Amino acid sequence: MRGADTFTESLFLMKRLDDFVPAGHPLRAIREMVNKALVAMDGLFADMYEADIKGGRPSVAPEKLLRAMLLQVLYSVRSERMLMEQIQYNMLFRWFVGLAMDDAVWVPTVFTKNRQRLIAHDAVVELFNQIVAQADERQLLSGEHFSVDGTLIQAWAGHKSFVPKDRQDGDDSDGSNFRNQQRSNETHESKTDGDARLYRKGKTASELRFMGHTLTDNRNGLVVNAMVTQADGYAEREAAKAMINDVRQSHEEETTLTLGADKGYDAQEFINALQQMNVLPHVAQNKSGRKSAVPDAVADSEGYAMSREKRKRIEQGFGWAKTVGHMRQVLVRGLEKVDQMFVLTMAAYNLTRLRTLGQVRLQGAR
């Protein structure tokens, strides 16, 4: 018998948001890990809002803001305005953020007003570190064997914004007519994003870009450090030295670490810096018309071959960040904000990896 096309609502509905989320939904495991990290950050949040104790309206809880920002990455929501719209009627999003069904959704400008506060207190970096700490607690990290690489991030600025630095006040040139002109980062800058740099790599065209860098642990390909720099020919090696040095500080001096990288890192200065830090340079040898800086004794070792095989996993994080996390062309401007979004995206990537690794372990136990 055909059912009637009617719509009748009950006056009262005795259900919680949790009842609408399936028991096996992927966000359940992620939310549990995020909440554990946020609890550990309670002291940081208290310091962030210490100046507001004397008075004023209560601000949006930073825990809710960070959960909402993670949702934007995980579900590829292209704008904060659209994210607020989704949270308004999407019960799954409300449940993850921590808003009840009848709670009002804040306006999109809340993100703009609070982003700088989160940057000033390194809240996103601390969230990233807490998630890495959880991976370490689960013994998912080797702690000694790493890979490093960089990727180009297109800035939210176009060629028309790239104008001469010495242009006079009142000059309304929009930079659109640049044919047959010599342009460089020394003489020109973007009036849209002053931190972006005109850069090309390989066969790619010159674009206004930043450069994102990650350091991954070889055991399961989890990102243990991430950062964004201005794009230039030395950024990858300088960022690699900074990230592996951070790891070096947490180990005893006699512990030997390994670092895998592609041929672009095969430079004598970089190899020497690694050796001074007691890090074995498992860098791919570049012998194209030159002598490699990587010692043959290192390149012939069994560990070197393993590092080269594991190094491929680092590309998975970049691919995920650019297809899911909207990092192919970033949607914020300024080095600090781009860095914040890149680190947050890598934190979201780690969460998805940890969820998957947890499921694999559970199935193996069965």
PDB file of N, CA and C in Angstrom, residues 274-332:
ATOM      1  N   LEU A 274      73.778  17.723   9.234  1.00  0.00           N
ATOM      2  CA  LEU A 274      73.169  16.517   9.799  1.00  0.00           C
ATOM      3  C   LEU A 274      74.197  15.702  10.583  1.00  0.00           C
ATOM      4  N   GLN A 275      75.371  15.548  10.032  1.00  0.00           N
ATOM      5  CA  GLN A 275      76.401  14.758  10.699  1.00  0.00           C
ATOM      6  C   GLN A 275      76.827  15.393  12.017  1.00  0.00           C
ATOM      7  N   GLN A 276      76.844  16.711  12.070  1.00  0.00           N
ATOM      8  CA  GLN A 276      77.170  17.406  13.316  1.00  0.00           C
ATOM      9  C   GLN A 276      76.103  17.166  14.383  1.00  0.00           C
ATOM     10  N   MET A 277      74.872  16.910  13.957  1.00  0.00           N
ATOM     11  CA  MET A 277      73.785  16.629  14.897  1.00  0.00           C
ATOM     12  C   MET A 277      73.647  15.135  15.185  1.00  0.00           C
ATOM     13  N   ASN A 278      74.596  14.335  14.710  1.00  0.00           N
ATOM     14  CA  ASN A 278      74.535  12.873  14.858  1.00  0.00           C
ATOM     15  C   ASN A 278      73.277  12.312  14.199  1.00  0.00           C
ATOM     16  N   VAL A 279      73.027  12.773  12.981  1.00  0.00           N
ATOM     17  CA  VAL A 279      71.906  12.291  12.174  1.00  0.00           C
ATOM     18  C   VAL A 279      72.477  11.700  10.893  1.00  0.00           C
ATOM     19  N   LEU A 280      72.189  10.441  10.637  1.00  0.00           N
ATOM     20  CA  LEU A 280      72.661   9.805   9.414  1.00  0.00           C
ATOM     21  C   LEU A 280      71.885  10.348   8.217  1.00  0.00           C
ATOM     22  N   PRO A 281      72.591  10.858   7.200  1.00  0.00           N
ATOM     23  CA  PRO A 281      71.907  11.456   6.044  1.00  0.00           C
ATOM     24  C   PRO A 281      71.469  10.394   5.033  1.00  0.00           C
ATOM     25  N   HIS A 282      70.248   9.898   5.194  1.00  0.00           N
ATOM     26  CA  HIS A 282      69.707   8.939   4.230  1.00  0.00           C
ATOM     27  C   HIS A 282      69.065   9.714   3.080  1.00  0.00           C
ATOM     28  N   VAL A 283      69.851  10.565   2.461  1.00  0.00           N
ATOM     29  CA  VAL A 283      69.415  11.428   1.367  1.00  0.00           C
ATOM     30  C   VAL A 283      69.731  10.749   0.042  1.00  0.00           C
ATOM     31  N   ALA A 284      68.785  10.802  -0.882  1.00  0.00           N
ATOM     32  CA  ALA A 284      69.013  10.202  -2.205  1.00  0.00           C
ATOM     33  C   ALA A 284      70.206  10.870  -2.877  1.00  0.00           C
ATOM     34  N   GLN A 285      71.117  10.077  -3.372  1.00  0.00           N
ATOM     35  CA  GLN A 285      72.330  10.613  -3.985  1.00  0.00           C
ATOM     36  C   GLN A 285      72.029  11.244  -5.348  1.00  0.00           C
ATOM     37  N   ASN A 286      72.564  12.420  -5.541  1.00  0.00           N
ATOM     38  CA  ASN A 286      72.423  13.121  -6.821  1.00  0.00           C
ATOM     39  C   ASN A 286      73.776  13.082  -7.532  1.00  0.00           C
ATOM     40  N   LYS A 287      73.872  12.210  -8.529  1.00  0.00           N
ATOM     41  CA  LYS A 287      75.132  12.049  -9.253  1.00  0.00           C
ATOM     42  C   LYS A 287      75.035  12.523 -10.696  1.00  0.00           C
ATOM     43  N   SER A 288      74.115  13.430 -10.954  1.00  0.00           N
ATOM     44  CA  SER A 288      73.933  13.962 -12.307  1.00  0.00           C
ATOM     45  C   SER A 288      75.027  14.986 -12.609  1.00  0.00           C
ATOM     46  N   GLY A 289      76.137  14.521 -13.176  1.00  0.00           N
ATOM     47  CA  GLY A 289      77.235  15.397 -13.518  1.00  0.00           C
ATOM     48  C   GLY A 289      77.977  15.968 -12.343  1.00  0.00           C
ATOM     49  N   ARG A 290      77.880  15.311 -11.191  1.00  0.00           N
ATOM     50  CA  ARG A 290      78.533  15.824  -9.988  1.00  0.00           C
ATOM     51  C   ARG A 290      78.763  14.678  -9.021  1.00  0.00           C
ATOM     52  N   LYS A 291      79.485  14.965  -7.944  1.00  0.00           N
ATOM     53  CA  LYS A 291      79.746  13.977  -6.900  1.00  0.00           C
ATOM     54  C   LYS A 291      78.756  14.191  -5.762  1.00  0.00           C
ATOM     55  N   SER A 292      78.157  13.123  -5.314  1.00  0.00           N
ATOM     56  CA  SER A 292      77.187  13.231  -4.229  1.00  0.00           C
ATOM     57  C   SER A 292      77.873  13.548  -2.914  1.00  0.00           C
ATOM     58  N   ALA A 293      77.191  14.353  -2.082  1.00  0.00           N
ATOM     59  CA  ALA A 293      77.721  14.681  -0.758  1.00  0.00           C
ATOM     60  C   ALA A 293      77.446  13.573   0.249  1.00  0.00           C
ATOM     61  N   VAL A 294      76.569  12.629  -0.103  1.00  0.00           N
ATOM     62  CA  VAL A 294      76.236  11.523   0.801  1.00  0.00           C
ATOM     63  C   VAL A 294      77.335  10.474   0.722  1.00  0.00           C
ATOM     64  N   PRO A 295      77.978  10.115   1.833  1.00  0.00           N
ATOM     65  CA  PRO A 295      79.058   9.120   1.801  1.00  0.00           C
ATOM     66  C   PRO A 295      78.571   7.786   1.240  1.00  0.00           C
ATOM     67  N   ASP A 296      79.382   7.143   0.443  1.00  0.00           N
ATOM     68  CA  ASP A 296      79.013   5.850  -0.141  1.00  0.00           C
ATOM     69  C   ASP A 296      78.780   4.797   0.931  1.00  0.00           C
ATOM     70  N   ALA A 297      79.497   4.902   2.034  1.00  0.00           N
ATOM     71  CA  ALA A 297      79.323   3.933   3.120  1.00  0.00           C
ATOM     72  C   ALA A 297      77.904   3.997   3.684  1.00  0.00           C
ATOM     73  N   VAL A 298      77.339   5.206   3.730  1.00  0.00           N
ATOM     74  CA  VAL A 298      75.960   5.371   4.193  1.00  0.00           C
ATOM     75  C   VAL A 298      74.983   4.855   3.143  1.00  0.00           C
ATOM     76  N   ALA A 299      75.251   5.190   1.872  1.00  0.00           N
ATOM     77  CA  ALA A 299      74.349   4.810   0.786  1.00  0.00           C
ATOM     78  C   ALA A 299      74.296   3.304   0.560  1.00  0.00           C
ATOM     79  N   ASP A 300      75.335   2.586   0.964  1.00  0.00           N
ATOM     80  CA  ASP A 300      75.378   1.132   0.766  1.00  0.00           C
ATOM     81  C   ASP A 300      74.788   0.360   1.942  1.00  0.00           C
ATOM     82  N   SER A 301      74.366   1.051   2.974  1.00  0.00           N
ATOM     83  CA  SER A 301      73.866   0.378   4.167  1.00  0.00           C
ATOM     84  C   SER A 301      72.425  -0.101   3.974  1.00  0.00           C
ATOM     85  N   GLU A 302      72.040  -1.079   4.777  1.00  0.00           N
ATOM     86  CA  GLU A 302      70.677  -1.628   4.714  1.00  0.00           C
ATOM     87  C   GLU A 302      69.651  -0.584   5.173  1.00  0.00           C
ATOM     88  N   GLY A 303      70.013   0.183   6.195  1.00  0.00           N
ATOM     89  CA  GLY A 303      69.094   1.201   6.701  1.00  0.00           C
ATOM     90  C   GLY A 303      68.793   2.265   5.665  1.00  0.00           C
ATOM     91  N   TYR A 304      69.769   2.592   4.827  1.00  0.00           N
ATOM     92  CA  TYR A 304      69.580   3.590   3.771  1.00  0.00           C
ATOM     93  C   TYR A 304      68.504   3.130   2.789  1.00  0.00           C
ATOM     94  N   ALA A 305      68.559   1.866   2.405  1.00  0.00           N
ATOM     95  CA  ALA A 305      67.567   1.314   1.480  1.00  0.00           C
ATOM     96  C   ALA A 305      66.173   1.339   2.110  1.00  0.00           C
ATOM     97  N   MET A 306      66.075   1.051   3.393  1.00  0.00           N
ATOM     98  CA  MET A 306      64.777   1.082   4.075  1.00  0.00           C
ATOM     99  C   MET A 306      64.233   2.494   4.145  1.00  0.00           C
ATOM    100  N   SER A 307      65.108   3.468   4.414  1.00  0.00           N
ATOM    101  CA  SER A 307      64.673   4.859   4.485  1.00  0.00           C
ATOM    102  C   SER A 307      64.148   5.348   3.143  1.00  0.00           C
ATOM    103  N   ARG A 308      64.800   4.957   2.062  1.00  0.00           N
ATOM    104  CA  ARG A 308      64.357   5.361   0.727  1.00  0.00           C
ATOM    105  C   ARG A 308      62.966   4.805   0.432  1.00  0.00           C
ATOM    106  N   GLU A 309      62.690   3.590   0.912  1.00  0.00           N
ATOM    107  CA  GLU A 309      61.380   2.986   0.694  1.00  0.00           C
ATOM    108  C   GLU A 309      60.315   3.684   1.540  1.00  0.00           C
ATOM    109  N   LYS A 310      60.652   3.978   2.776  1.00  0.00           N
ATOM    110  CA  LYS A 310      59.686   4.615   3.682  1.00  0.00           C
ATOM    111  C   LYS A 310      59.420   6.072   3.313  1.00  0.00           C
ATOM    112  N   ARG A 311      60.404   6.715   2.675  1.00  0.00           N
ATOM    113  CA  ARG A 311      60.280   8.147   2.382  1.00  0.00           C
ATOM    114  C   ARG A 311      59.081   8.471   1.498  1.00  0.00           C
ATOM    115  N   LYS A 312      58.620   7.515   0.725  1.00  0.00           N
ATOM    116  CA  LYS A 312      57.494   7.760  -0.177  1.00  0.00           C
ATOM    117  C   LYS A 312      56.220   8.118   0.579  1.00  0.00           C
ATOM    118  N   ARG A 313      56.115   7.687   1.830  1.00  0.00           N
ATOM    119  CA  ARG A 313      54.891   7.936   2.597  1.00  0.00           C
ATOM    120  C   ARG A 313      54.641   9.414   2.859  1.00  0.00           C
ATOM    121  N   ILE A 314      55.699  10.207   2.817  1.00  0.00           N
ATOM    122  CA  ILE A 314      55.527  11.621   3.137  1.00  0.00           C
ATOM    123  C   ILE A 314      54.639  12.314   2.112  1.00  0.00           C
ATOM    124  N   GLU A 315      54.619  11.789   0.880  1.00  0.00           N
ATOM    125  CA  GLU A 315      53.790  12.378  -0.166  1.00  0.00           C
ATOM    126  C   GLU A 315      52.308  12.186   0.108  1.00  0.00           C
ATOM    127  N   GLN A 316      51.946  11.171   0.882  1.00  0.00           N
ATOM    128  CA  GLN A 316      50.542  10.935   1.197  1.00  0.00           C
ATOM    129  C   GLN A 316      49.966  12.104   1.994  1.00  0.00           C
ATOM    130  N   GLY A 317      50.755  12.636   2.917  1.00  0.00           N
ATOM    131  CA  GLY A 317      50.289  13.776   3.709  1.00  0.00           C
ATOM    132  C   GLY A 317      50.092  15.011   2.850  1.00  0.00           C
ATOM    133  N   PHE A 318      51.014  15.264   1.932  1.00  0.00           N
ATOM    134  CA  PHE A 318      50.874  16.420   1.038  1.00  0.00           C
ATOM    135  C   PHE A 318      49.658  16.260   0.131  1.00  0.00           C
ATOM    136  N   GLY A 319      49.476  15.044  -0.392  1.00  0.00           N
ATOM    137  CA  GLY A 319      48.332  14.805  -1.265  1.00  0.00           C
ATOM    138  C   GLY A 319      47.020  15.005  -0.532  1.00  0.00           C
ATOM    139  N   TRP A 320      46.940  14.502   0.695  1.00  0.00           N
ATOM    140  CA  TRP A 320      45.721  14.667   1.508  1.00  0.00           C
ATOM    141  C   TRP A 320      45.475  16.142   1.820  1.00  0.00           C
ATOM    142  N   ALA A 321      46.533  16.846   2.160  1.00  0.00           N
ATOM    143  CA  ALA A 321      46.401  18.259   2.516  1.00  0.00           C
ATOM    144  C   ALA A 321      45.898  19.091   1.339  1.00  0.00           C
ATOM    145  N   LYS A 322      46.307  18.736   0.131  1.00  0.00           N
ATOM    146  CA  LYS A 322      45.937  19.537  -1.031  1.00  0.00           C
ATOM    147  C   LYS A 322      44.578  19.164  -1.615  1.00  0.00           C
ATOM    148  N   THR A 323      44.166  17.914  -1.462  1.00  0.00           N
ATOM    149  CA  THR A 323      42.877  17.503  -2.013  1.00  0.00           C
ATOM    150  C   THR A 323      41.743  17.628  -1.007  1.00  0.00           C
ATOM    151  N   VAL A 324      42.025  17.326   0.243  1.00  0.00           N
ATOM    152  CA  VAL A 324      40.991  17.395   1.290  1.00  0.00           C
ATOM    153  C   VAL A 324      41.096  18.691   2.082  1.00  0.00           C
ATOM    154  N   GLY A 325      42.306  19.075   2.433  1.00  0.00           N
ATOM    155  CA  GLY A 325      42.504  20.204   3.335  1.00  0.00           C
ATOM    156  C   GLY A 325      42.596  21.570   2.692  1.00  0.00           C
ATOM    157  N   HIS A 326      42.363  21.694   1.390  1.00  0.00           N
ATOM    158  CA  HIS A 326      42.385  23.000   0.705  1.00  0.00           C
ATOM    159  C   HIS A 326      43.730  23.707   0.845  1.00  0.00           C
ATOM    160  N   MET A 327      44.836  22.955   0.790  1.00  0.00           N
ATOM    161  CA  MET A 327      46.144  23.581   0.879  1.00  0.00           C
ATOM    162  C   MET A 327      46.824  23.720  -0.476  1.00  0.00           C
ATOM    163  N   ARG A 328      46.149  23.334  -1.547  1.00  0.00           N
ATOM    164  CA  ARG A 328      46.729  23.561  -2.869  1.00  0.00           C
ATOM    165  C   ARG A 328      46.850  25.059  -3.122  1.00  0.00           C
ATOM    166  N   GLN A 329      45.743  25.774  -2.834  1.00  0.00           N
ATOM    167  CA  GLN A 329      45.782  27.237  -2.790  1.00  0.00           C
ATOM    168  C   GLN A 329      45.161  27.645  -1.472  1.00  0.00           C
ATOM    169  N   VAL A 330      45.961  28.250  -0.639  1.00  0.00           N
ATOM    170  CA  VAL A 330      45.516  28.560   0.711  1.00  0.00           C
ATOM    171  C   VAL A 330      44.464  29.664   0.695  1.00  0.00           C
ATOM    172  N   LEU A 331      43.549  29.647   1.676  1.00  0.00           N
ATOM    173  CA  LEU A 331      42.434  30.587   1.722  1.00  0.00           C
ATOM    174  C   LEU A 331      42.621  31.679   2.763  1.00  0.00           C
ATOM    175  N   VAL A 332      43.849  31.840   3.255  1.00  0.00           N
ATOM    176  CA  VAL A 332      44.173  32.931   4.174  1.00  0.00           C
ATOM    177  C   VAL A 332      45.424  33.625   3.649  1.00  0.00           C
TER     178      VAL A 332
END
